[in-house]
mmCIF file of C-alpha atoms and ligand atoms in Angstrom:
data_model
loop_
_atom_site.group_PDB
_atom_site.id
_atom_site.type_symbol
_atom_site.label_atom_id
_atom_site.label_comp_id
_atom_site.label_asym_id
_atom_site.label_seq_id
_atom_site.Cartn_x
_atom_site.Cartn_y
_atom_site.Cartn_z
ATOM 1 C CA MET U 24 12.841 -30.839 26.121
ATOM 2 C CA MET U 25 15.680 -28.708 24.796
ATOM 3 C CA PRO U 26 17.566 -30.442 21.986
ATOM 4 C CA ASP U 27 21.264 -30.839 22.806
ATOM 5 C CA GLY U 28 22.686 -30.137 19.369
ATOM 6 C CA PRO U 29 21.613 -28.485 16.154
ATOM 7 C CA LYS U 30 19.020 -30.533 14.296
ATOM 8 C CA TYR U 31 18.656 -28.548 11.170
ATOM 9 C CA LEU U 32 21.214 -27.057 8.794
ATOM 10 C CA ARG U 33 20.284 -24.622 6.068
ATOM 11 C CA VAL U 34 22.960 -24.368 3.405
ATOM 12 C CA SER U 35 22.958 -21.680 0.742
ATOM 13 C CA VAL U 36 24.579 -23.351 -2.254
ATOM 14 C CA THR U 37 24.792 -20.111 -4.231
ATOM 15 C CA GLY U 38 24.142 -16.407 -3.855
ATOM 16 C CA ARG U 39 23.106 -16.156 -7.500
ATOM 17 C CA CYS U 40 19.419 -15.848 -8.317
ATOM 18 C CA ASN U 41 17.434 -15.602 -11.545
ATOM 19 C CA MET U 42 14.587 -13.630 -9.935
ATOM 20 C CA ARG U 43 14.665 -10.131 -8.483
ATOM 21 C CA CYS U 44 11.955 -10.246 -5.827
ATOM 22 C CA ILE U 45 11.036 -6.791 -4.568
ATOM 23 C CA TYR U 46 11.400 -7.772 -0.902
ATOM 24 C CA CYS U 47 14.191 -10.317 -0.907
ATOM 25 C CA ARG U 48 17.065 -9.846 1.491
ATOM 26 C CA SER U 49 19.181 -12.705 0.246
ATOM 27 C CA ARG U 50 22.948 -12.229 0.443
ATOM 28 C CA PRO U 51 25.080 -11.017 -2.456
ATOM 29 C CA ALA U 52 26.571 -13.669 -4.735
ATOM 30 C CA ALA U 53 29.829 -15.173 -3.482
ATOM 31 C CA ALA U 54 32.889 -15.333 -5.713
ATOM 32 C CA ASP U 55 33.796 -18.779 -4.387
ATOM 33 C CA GLU U 56 30.888 -21.126 -3.829
ATOM 34 C CA LEU U 57 31.404 -24.313 -1.854
ATOM 35 C CA THR U 58 31.846 -27.384 -4.074
ATOM 36 C CA ALA U 59 29.588 -30.436 -3.864
ATOM 37 C CA ALA U 60 32.342 -32.339 -2.026
ATOM 38 C CA GLU U 61 32.808 -29.486 0.482
ATOM 39 C CA ILE U 62 29.060 -29.338 1.106
ATOM 40 C CA GLY U 63 29.118 -33.126 1.608
ATOM 41 C CA LEU U 64 31.872 -32.755 4.218
ATOM 42 C CA LEU U 65 29.932 -29.952 5.896
ATOM 43 C CA ALA U 66 26.897 -32.257 6.094
ATOM 44 C CA ARG U 67 29.072 -35.018 7.640
ATOM 45 C CA ALA U 68 30.393 -32.627 10.282
ATOM 46 C CA ALA U 69 26.914 -31.272 11.006
ATOM 47 C CA ALA U 70 25.385 -34.756 11.228
ATOM 48 C CA ALA U 71 28.076 -35.785 13.702
ATOM 49 C CA GLU U 72 26.956 -32.826 15.862
ATOM 50 C CA GLY U 73 23.281 -33.823 15.731
ATOM 51 C CA VAL U 74 21.908 -32.390 12.478
ATOM 52 C CA ARG U 75 19.227 -34.609 10.965
ATOM 53 C CA LYS U 76 17.775 -32.325 8.320
ATOM 54 C CA VAL U 77 19.658 -30.373 5.669
ATOM 55 C CA ARG U 78 17.907 -27.763 3.538
ATOM 56 C CA LEU U 79 19.579 -26.508 0.372
ATOM 57 C CA THR U 80 18.721 -22.956 -0.519
ATOM 58 C CA GLY U 81 20.231 -19.822 -2.075
ATOM 59 C CA GLY U 82 20.162 -17.446 -3.954
ATOM 60 C CA GLU U 83 18.460 -19.887 -6.266
ATOM 61 C CA PRO U 84 19.859 -23.417 -5.844
ATOM 62 C CA LEU U 85 18.627 -24.595 -9.268
ATOM 63 C CA VAL U 86 21.080 -22.212 -10.974
ATOM 64 C CA ARG U 87 23.782 -24.681 -9.958
ATOM 65 C CA PRO U 88 24.110 -27.320 -12.666
ATOM 66 C CA ASP U 89 25.690 -29.674 -10.088
ATOM 67 C CA LEU U 90 22.775 -29.439 -7.641
ATOM 68 C CA GLU U 91 22.033 -33.162 -8.159
ATOM 69 C CA GLU U 92 25.640 -33.926 -7.152
ATOM 70 C CA ILE U 93 25.268 -31.734 -4.055
ATOM 71 C CA VAL U 94 22.043 -33.550 -3.147
ATOM 72 C CA GLY U 95 23.819 -36.899 -3.563
ATOM 73 C CA ALA U 96 26.738 -35.761 -1.376
ATOM 74 C CA VAL U 97 24.413 -34.601 1.415
ATOM 75 C CA SER U 98 21.720 -37.277 1.320
ATOM 76 C CA SER U 99 24.271 -40.114 1.457
ATOM 77 C CA VAL U 100 25.654 -38.889 4.804
ATOM 78 C CA ALA U 101 24.843 -41.248 7.679
ATOM 79 C CA GLY U 102 22.543 -39.430 10.125
ATOM 80 C CA VAL U 103 21.037 -37.053 7.570
ATOM 81 C CA GLU U 104 17.430 -38.212 7.487
ATOM 82 C CA GLU U 105 16.076 -35.535 5.174
ATOM 83 C CA THR U 106 17.626 -33.456 2.435
ATOM 84 C CA THR U 107 15.263 -30.752 1.234
ATOM 85 C CA LEU U 108 15.330 -27.871 -1.199
ATOM 86 C CA THR U 109 13.877 -24.357 -1.191
ATOM 87 C CA THR U 110 13.543 -23.022 -4.722
ATOM 88 C CA ASN U 111 11.711 -20.442 -6.778
ATOM 89 C CA GLY U 112 10.668 -23.286 -9.086
ATOM 90 C CA LEU U 113 12.285 -22.017 -12.307
ATOM 91 C CA GLY U 114 13.567 -25.083 -14.140
ATOM 92 C CA LEU U 115 12.154 -27.416 -11.501
ATOM 93 C CA ALA U 116 9.753 -29.185 -13.871
ATOM 94 C CA SER U 117 12.613 -30.774 -15.807
ATOM 95 C CA ARG U 118 14.789 -31.547 -12.771
ATOM 96 C CA ALA U 119 12.362 -32.719 -10.065
ATOM 97 C CA ALA U 120 12.561 -36.423 -10.977
ATOM 98 C CA GLY U 121 16.374 -36.324 -11.239
ATOM 99 C CA LEU U 122 16.663 -34.588 -7.880
ATOM 100 C CA ALA U 123 14.430 -37.221 -6.298
ATOM 101 C CA GLY U 124 16.656 -39.891 -7.859
ATOM 102 C CA ALA U 125 19.737 -38.172 -6.406
ATOM 103 C CA GLY U 126 18.272 -38.505 -2.896
ATOM 104 C CA LEU U 127 16.298 -35.295 -2.338
ATOM 105 C CA SER U 128 13.472 -35.910 0.168
ATOM 106 C CA ARG U 129 11.199 -33.023 -0.836
ATOM 107 C CA VAL U 130 10.893 -29.486 -2.120
ATOM 108 C CA ASN U 131 9.499 -26.141 -0.945
ATOM 109 C CA VAL U 132 8.616 -23.771 -3.751
ATOM 110 C CA SER U 133 8.311 -20.046 -3.102
ATOM 111 C CA LEU U 134 5.277 -18.503 -4.741
ATOM 112 C CA ASP U 135 3.934 -15.082 -3.831
ATOM 113 C CA SER U 136 1.148 -14.605 -6.349
ATOM 114 C CA LEU U 137 -1.249 -16.720 -8.375
ATOM 115 C CA ARG U 138 -1.830 -13.857 -10.821
ATOM 116 C CA ALA U 139 0.590 -13.704 -13.736
ATOM 117 C CA ASP U 140 0.829 -9.905 -13.832
ATOM 118 C CA ARG U 141 1.409 -9.591 -10.102
ATOM 119 C CA PHE U 142 3.856 -12.501 -10.075
ATOM 120 C CA ALA U 143 5.875 -10.682 -12.752
ATOM 121 C CA ARG U 144 5.786 -7.440 -10.759
ATOM 122 C CA ILE U 145 7.010 -9.138 -7.581
ATOM 123 C CA THR U 146 9.727 -11.321 -9.134
ATOM 124 C CA GLY U 147 10.731 -9.330 -12.209
ATOM 125 C CA LEU U 148 9.930 -12.339 -14.392
ATOM 126 C CA ASP U 149 6.885 -13.436 -16.366
ATOM 127 C CA ALA U 150 7.120 -17.050 -15.222
ATOM 128 C CA LEU U 151 4.086 -17.988 -13.125
ATOM 129 C CA GLU U 152 3.124 -20.837 -15.445
ATOM 130 C CA GLU U 153 6.590 -22.322 -15.369
ATOM 131 C CA VAL U 154 6.709 -22.199 -11.567
ATOM 132 C CA VAL U 155 3.282 -23.841 -11.272
ATOM 133 C CA ARG U 156 4.508 -26.562 -13.665
ATOM 134 C CA GLY U 157 7.487 -27.046 -11.348
ATOM 135 C CA ILE U 158 5.159 -27.378 -8.344
ATOM 136 C CA HIS U 159 3.163 -30.112 -10.097
ATOM 137 C CA ALA U 160 6.341 -31.934 -11.179
ATOM 138 C CA ALA U 161 7.648 -31.807 -7.610
ATOM 139 C CA ALA U 162 4.346 -33.137 -6.247
ATOM 140 C CA GLU U 163 4.643 -36.043 -8.666
ATOM 141 C CA ALA U 164 8.320 -36.757 -7.953
ATOM 142 C CA PHE U 165 8.129 -36.410 -4.148
ATOM 143 C CA GLY U 166 4.520 -37.279 -3.371
ATOM 144 C CA ARG U 167 4.000 -33.892 -1.712
ATOM 145 C CA VAL U 168 5.235 -30.339 -2.004
ATOM 146 C CA LYS U 169 5.168 -27.226 0.158
ATOM 147 C CA VAL U 170 4.528 -23.743 -1.173
ATOM 148 C CA ASN U 171 5.949 -20.781 0.776
ATOM 149 C CA THR U 172 4.208 -17.441 0.486
ATOM 150 C CA VAL U 173 5.283 -14.095 1.930
ATOM 151 C CA LEU U 174 2.323 -11.738 2.344
ATOM 152 C CA LEU U 175 2.938 -8.043 1.724
ATOM 153 C CA ARG U 176 0.275 -5.489 2.523
ATOM 154 C CA GLY U 177 -1.223 -3.916 -0.570
ATOM 155 C CA VAL U 178 0.864 -6.165 -2.828
ATOM 156 C CA ASN U 179 -0.464 -9.735 -2.564
ATOM 157 C CA ASP U 180 -2.355 -9.891 0.751
ATOM 158 C CA GLY U 181 -5.657 -9.836 -1.151
ATOM 159 C CA GLU U 182 -4.758 -13.353 -2.326
ATOM 160 C CA VAL U 183 -4.697 -15.044 1.111
ATOM 161 C CA CYS U 184 -7.913 -16.965 0.463
ATOM 162 C CA ASP U 185 -6.981 -17.705 -3.161
ATOM 163 C CA PHE U 186 -3.851 -19.373 -1.839
ATOM 164 C CA VAL U 187 -5.913 -21.481 0.581
ATOM 165 C CA ARG U 188 -8.161 -22.525 -2.330
ATOM 166 C CA PHE U 189 -5.064 -23.287 -4.406
ATOM 167 C CA ALA U 190 -3.794 -25.546 -1.596
ATOM 168 C CA ALA U 191 -7.148 -27.311 -1.410
ATOM 169 C CA ARG U 192 -7.326 -27.798 -5.172
ATOM 170 C CA THR U 193 -3.762 -29.033 -5.688
ATOM 171 C CA GLY U 194 -3.019 -30.731 -2.359
ATOM 172 C CA VAL U 195 0.107 -28.596 -1.811
ATOM 173 C CA ARG U 196 0.965 -27.675 1.763
ATOM 174 C CA LEU U 197 0.861 -23.946 1.993
ATOM 175 C CA ARG U 198 2.927 -21.947 4.445
ATOM 176 C CA PHE U 199 2.626 -18.235 5.011
ATOM 177 C CA ILE U 200 5.975 -16.832 6.092
ATOM 178 C CA GLU U 201 5.963 -13.398 7.681
ATOM 179 C CA TYR U 202 7.955 -10.711 5.950
ATOM 180 C CA TYR U 203 10.742 -9.731 8.305
ATOM 181 C CA ARG U 204 9.228 -6.311 8.996
ATOM 182 C CA LEU U 205 5.588 -5.867 9.973
ATOM 183 C CA GLU U 206 5.545 -2.068 9.774
ATOM 184 C CA ALA U 207 6.095 -0.124 6.552
ATOM 185 C CA GLY U 208 9.751 0.684 5.917
ATOM 186 C CA PRO U 209 11.349 3.340 3.696
ATOM 187 C CA ASP U 210 10.709 1.118 0.672
ATOM 188 C CA GLY U 211 6.988 1.102 1.517
ATOM 189 C CA LEU U 212 6.933 -2.665 2.007
ATOM 190 C CA GLU U 213 5.063 -3.994 5.006
ATOM 191 C CA GLY U 214 4.384 -7.555 6.091
ATOM 192 C CA VAL U 215 1.077 -9.005 7.256
ATOM 193 C CA PRO U 216 1.047 -10.556 10.753
ATOM 194 C CA SER U 217 0.079 -14.243 10.752
ATOM 195 C CA ASP U 218 -2.838 -13.590 13.131
ATOM 196 C CA GLU U 219 -4.346 -11.242 10.592
ATOM 197 C CA ALA U 220 -3.939 -13.821 7.821
ATOM 198 C CA LEU U 221 -5.580 -16.477 10.034
ATOM 199 C CA GLU U 222 -8.477 -14.099 10.787
ATOM 200 C CA ARG U 223 -9.056 -13.459 7.115
ATOM 201 C CA ILE U 224 -9.041 -17.209 6.443
ATOM 202 C CA ALA U 225 -11.493 -17.828 9.311
ATOM 203 C CA ASP U 226 -13.779 -15.044 8.008
ATOM 204 C CA ALA U 227 -13.874 -16.676 4.587
ATOM 205 C CA PHE U 228 -13.911 -20.384 5.458
ATOM 206 C CA GLY U 229 -15.084 -20.694 9.057
ATOM 207 C CA ARG U 230 -13.072 -22.796 11.490
ATOM 208 C CA VAL U 231 -9.265 -22.823 11.483
ATOM 209 C CA VAL U 232 -8.083 -25.744 13.622
ATOM 210 C CA PRO U 233 -4.598 -25.602 15.163
ATOM 211 C CA LEU U 234 -2.621 -28.822 14.671
ATOM 212 C CA GLY U 235 0.565 -27.874 16.537
ATOM 213 C CA ARG U 236 4.102 -28.134 15.261
ATOM 214 C CA ASP U 237 6.227 -30.972 13.912
ATOM 215 C CA ALA U 238 9.441 -31.823 15.753
ATOM 216 C CA TRP U 239 12.176 -29.219 15.112
ATOM 217 C CA SER U 240 9.827 -27.250 12.915
ATOM 218 C CA VAL U 241 9.073 -23.578 13.432
ATOM 219 C CA ALA U 242 5.855 -23.765 11.368
ATOM 220 C CA GLU U 243 2.515 -23.852 13.206
ATOM 221 C CA LYS U 244 0.097 -26.055 11.302
ATOM 222 C CA TYR U 245 -3.653 -25.459 10.888
ATOM 223 C CA ARG U 246 -6.465 -27.305 9.178
ATOM 224 C CA VAL U 247 -9.123 -25.323 7.343
ATOM 225 C CA PRO U 248 -11.837 -28.029 7.199
ATOM 226 C CA ASP U 249 -14.349 -26.144 5.106
ATOM 227 C CA ALA U 250 -11.743 -25.317 2.501
ATOM 228 C CA GLY U 251 -10.268 -28.841 2.625
ATOM 229 C CA ALA U 252 -6.766 -27.445 3.089
ATOM 230 C CA GLU U 253 -3.912 -27.662 5.536
ATOM 231 C CA ILE U 254 -1.780 -24.571 5.978
ATOM 232 C CA GLY U 255 1.211 -23.531 8.047
ATOM 233 C CA ILE U 256 2.360 -20.205 9.370
ATOM 234 C CA ILE U 257 5.800 -19.059 10.392
ATOM 235 C CA ARG U 258 5.782 -16.084 12.738
ATOM 236 C CA SER U 259 9.301 -15.046 11.869
ATOM 237 C CA ALA U 260 8.571 -11.397 12.700
ATOM 238 C CA SER U 261 5.629 -11.232 15.144
ATOM 239 C CA ARG U 262 6.866 -14.028 17.413
ATOM 240 C CA PRO U 263 10.270 -15.288 16.304
ATOM 241 C CA PRO U 264 10.609 -18.897 17.469
ATOM 242 C CA CYS U 265 14.152 -18.350 18.801
ATOM 243 C CA ALA U 266 13.746 -20.414 21.965
ATOM 244 C CA GLU U 267 12.907 -23.584 20.051
ATOM 245 C CA CYS U 268 15.098 -22.920 17.045
ATOM 246 C CA ALA U 269 17.571 -25.752 16.439
ATOM 247 C CA LYS U 270 18.812 -24.380 13.122
ATOM 248 C CA LEU U 271 22.169 -23.250 11.879
ATOM 249 C CA ARG U 272 22.923 -21.654 8.535
ATOM 250 C CA VAL U 273 25.851 -21.729 6.186
ATOM 251 C CA THR U 274 26.207 -19.079 3.493
ATOM 252 C CA ALA U 275 27.257 -19.754 -0.092
ATOM 253 C CA GLU U 276 30.791 -18.648 0.763
ATOM 254 C CA GLY U 277 30.920 -21.055 3.707
ATOM 255 C CA MET U 278 30.252 -18.787 6.681
ATOM 256 C CA LEU U 279 28.466 -20.374 9.644
ATOM 257 C CA LEU U 280 25.577 -18.237 10.924
ATOM 258 C CA PRO U 281 23.599 -18.958 14.099
ATOM 259 C CA CYS U 282 20.346 -17.647 12.647
ATOM 260 C CA LEU U 283 18.498 -16.025 9.784
ATOM 261 C CA TYR U 284 19.221 -12.562 11.114
ATOM 262 C CA ALA U 285 22.964 -12.983 11.508
ATOM 263 C CA GLU U 286 25.193 -11.101 9.084
ATOM 264 C CA SER U 287 28.490 -12.781 9.859
ATOM 265 C CA GLY U 288 30.044 -15.722 11.641
ATOM 266 C CA PRO U 289 33.034 -18.045 11.543
ATOM 267 C CA ALA U 290 34.424 -18.949 8.107
ATOM 268 C CA LEU U 291 34.198 -22.694 7.508
ATOM 269 C CA ALA U 292 35.316 -22.644 3.856
ATOM 270 C CA PRO U 293 39.097 -22.818 4.465
ATOM 271 C CA LEU U 294 38.597 -25.772 6.831
ATOM 272 C CA LEU U 295 36.250 -27.542 4.436
ATOM 273 C CA ARG U 296 38.784 -27.043 1.618
ATOM 274 C CA GLN U 297 41.445 -28.730 3.749
ATOM 275 C CA GLY U 298 39.133 -31.577 4.788
ATOM 276 C CA GLU U 299 39.257 -30.552 8.478
ATOM 277 C CA GLN U 300 36.052 -32.193 9.665
ATOM 278 C CA ASP U 301 36.975 -32.127 13.369
ATOM 279 C CA ALA U 302 37.666 -28.392 13.304
ATOM 280 C CA VAL U 303 34.360 -27.745 11.502
ATOM 281 C CA GLN U 304 32.534 -29.818 14.129
ATOM 282 C CA SER U 305 34.137 -27.910 16.946
ATOM 283 C CA ILE U 306 33.013 -24.567 15.477
ATOM 284 C CA ILE U 307 29.481 -25.889 14.910
ATOM 285 C CA ARG U 308 29.369 -27.043 18.545
ATOM 286 C CA LYS U 309 30.603 -23.695 19.851
ATOM 287 C CA VAL U 310 28.229 -21.570 17.766
ATOM 288 C CA PHE U 311 25.215 -23.716 18.620
ATOM 289 C CA ALA U 312 26.058 -23.700 22.344
ATOM 290 C CA GLN U 313 26.244 -19.903 22.226
ATOM 291 C CA LYS U 314 22.919 -19.719 20.382
ATOM 292 C CA ARG U 315 21.290 -21.923 23.033
ATOM 293 C CA ARG U 316 22.810 -19.986 25.902
ATOM 294 C CA LEU U 317 21.581 -16.647 24.567
ATOM 295 C CA GLY U 318 18.149 -17.887 23.417
ATOM 296 C CA PRO U 319 15.905 -15.075 22.110
ATOM 297 C CA ALA U 320 18.385 -12.455 23.413
ATOM 298 C CA GLY U 321 20.776 -13.787 20.773
ATOM 299 C CA ARG U 322 19.029 -11.716 18.117
ATOM 300 C CA ALA U 323 20.591 -8.516 19.432
ATOM 301 C CA VAL U 324 24.023 -10.151 19.636
ATOM 302 C CA VAL U 325 23.541 -11.524 16.140
ATOM 303 C CA ARG U 326 22.770 -8.048 14.839
ATOM 304 C CA ARG U 327 26.008 -6.703 16.333
ATOM 305 C CA GLY U 328 27.838 -9.450 14.428
ATOM 306 C CA SER U 329 29.667 -10.775 17.485
ATOM 307 C CA PHE U 330 28.121 -14.229 17.502
ATOM 308 C CA GLY U 331 30.313 -17.302 17.247
ATOM 309 C CA GLY U 332 33.578 -15.390 17.494
HETATM 310 N N1 SAM F 427 15.474 -18.717 -4.408
HETATM 311 C C1 SAM F 427 14.909 -19.664 -3.502
HETATM 312 C C2 SAM F 427 13.436 -19.376 -3.282
HETATM 313 O O1 SAM F 427 12.914 -18.432 -3.894
HETATM 314 O O2 SAM F 427 12.805 -20.105 -2.511
HETATM 315 C C3 SAM F 427 15.622 -19.803 -2.190
HETATM 316 C C4 SAM F 427 16.112 -18.555 -1.509
HETATM 317 S S1 SAM F 427 14.849 -17.436 -0.968
HETATM 318 C C5 SAM F 427 15.844 -16.203 -0.173
HETATM 319 C C6 SAM F 427 14.129 -18.358 0.358
HETATM 320 C C7 SAM F 427 12.858 -17.813 0.897
HETATM 321 O O3 SAM F 427 13.133 -16.628 1.606
HETATM 322 C C8 SAM F 427 11.802 -17.491 -0.122
HETATM 323 O O4 SAM F 427 10.623 -18.199 0.210
HETATM 324 C C9 SAM F 427 11.603 -16.013 0.047
HETATM 325 O O5 SAM F 427 10.247 -15.658 -0.143
HETATM 326 C C10 SAM F 427 12.020 -15.797 1.482
HETATM 327 N N2 SAM F 427 12.421 -14.420 1.783
HETATM 328 C C11 SAM F 427 13.305 -13.644 1.145
HETATM 329 N N3 SAM F 427 13.380 -12.421 1.716
HETATM 330 C C12 SAM F 427 12.506 -12.423 2.751
HETATM 331 C C13 SAM F 427 12.096 -11.464 3.719
HETATM 332 N N4 SAM F 427 12.618 -10.259 3.723
HETATM 333 N N5 SAM F 427 11.165 -11.819 4.617
HETATM 334 C C14 SAM F 427 10.633 -13.062 4.607
HETATM 335 N N6 SAM F 427 10.974 -14.021 3.718
HETATM 336 C C15 SAM F 427 11.886 -13.697 2.795
#
């Protein structure tokens, strides 16, 4: 059944990042980031429109010293059932317990290589050990942790099976997220389709058992019994899950975007600064209704920048 309102809000709390990943398309840093109170009000407006899950992301959210305050402001909103974080893991080891105490439900850590030299080449930082420490601290603080991996041909795709073994060894839930482009671009970067990754896993470990999808989730889950691991895939490029997508995004400068591929949308920041919850709700309702109406065709509209008016 089609959900009648957005279920999932992804809020970028900053455009700043302390890594320089070779493939990342994250937005430039905003001069004026939303405050913790403004993000709290945004979460209240979104929850009143149906949102049940809020993900804090960036840039790199841990660069904000008040991230714990932001988590508190979001997780205390009635209706928000889960407040989650996507992070590169730098500095997570010392903050995981505090974030859990502030009300964070769980963490996804991005990790694209298990080899220190390659990790440094991809991210521009020699910090694999620190990130792995962060993953362990998050597993301890939250009981479980997800690791997101983007596979790039000729860069880290030789590590597919190492990642599955890593998941089996550590108990992390691994998710392969497709790079947005599956053919080589001018920069030479090329993603690996999920089907190819699944084939390579099946060749190495035998059966790969589909487990379906969780409610409102775009990740397809699989069990790899002979490896003792559970993995997820997100076909963001080969089969974008637009029809089922119940997500909205807000940028660090407070712009509401209907989807990952949108470049612009209505500015919520001035309304949030004036405490105009009703006006924010009305824009959320309008943008989500338009997203639903257009379905997968919305991607083209999104690219022209005319979504949400
Ligand atoms: N800094 C945080 C982190 O590293 O998780 C949060 C922001 S980062 C933009 C969020 C996720 O987007 C990361 O898992 C990253 O790998 C992914 N990402 C960035 N650019 C991408 C692209 N072009 N295609 C697919 N995923 C991408």
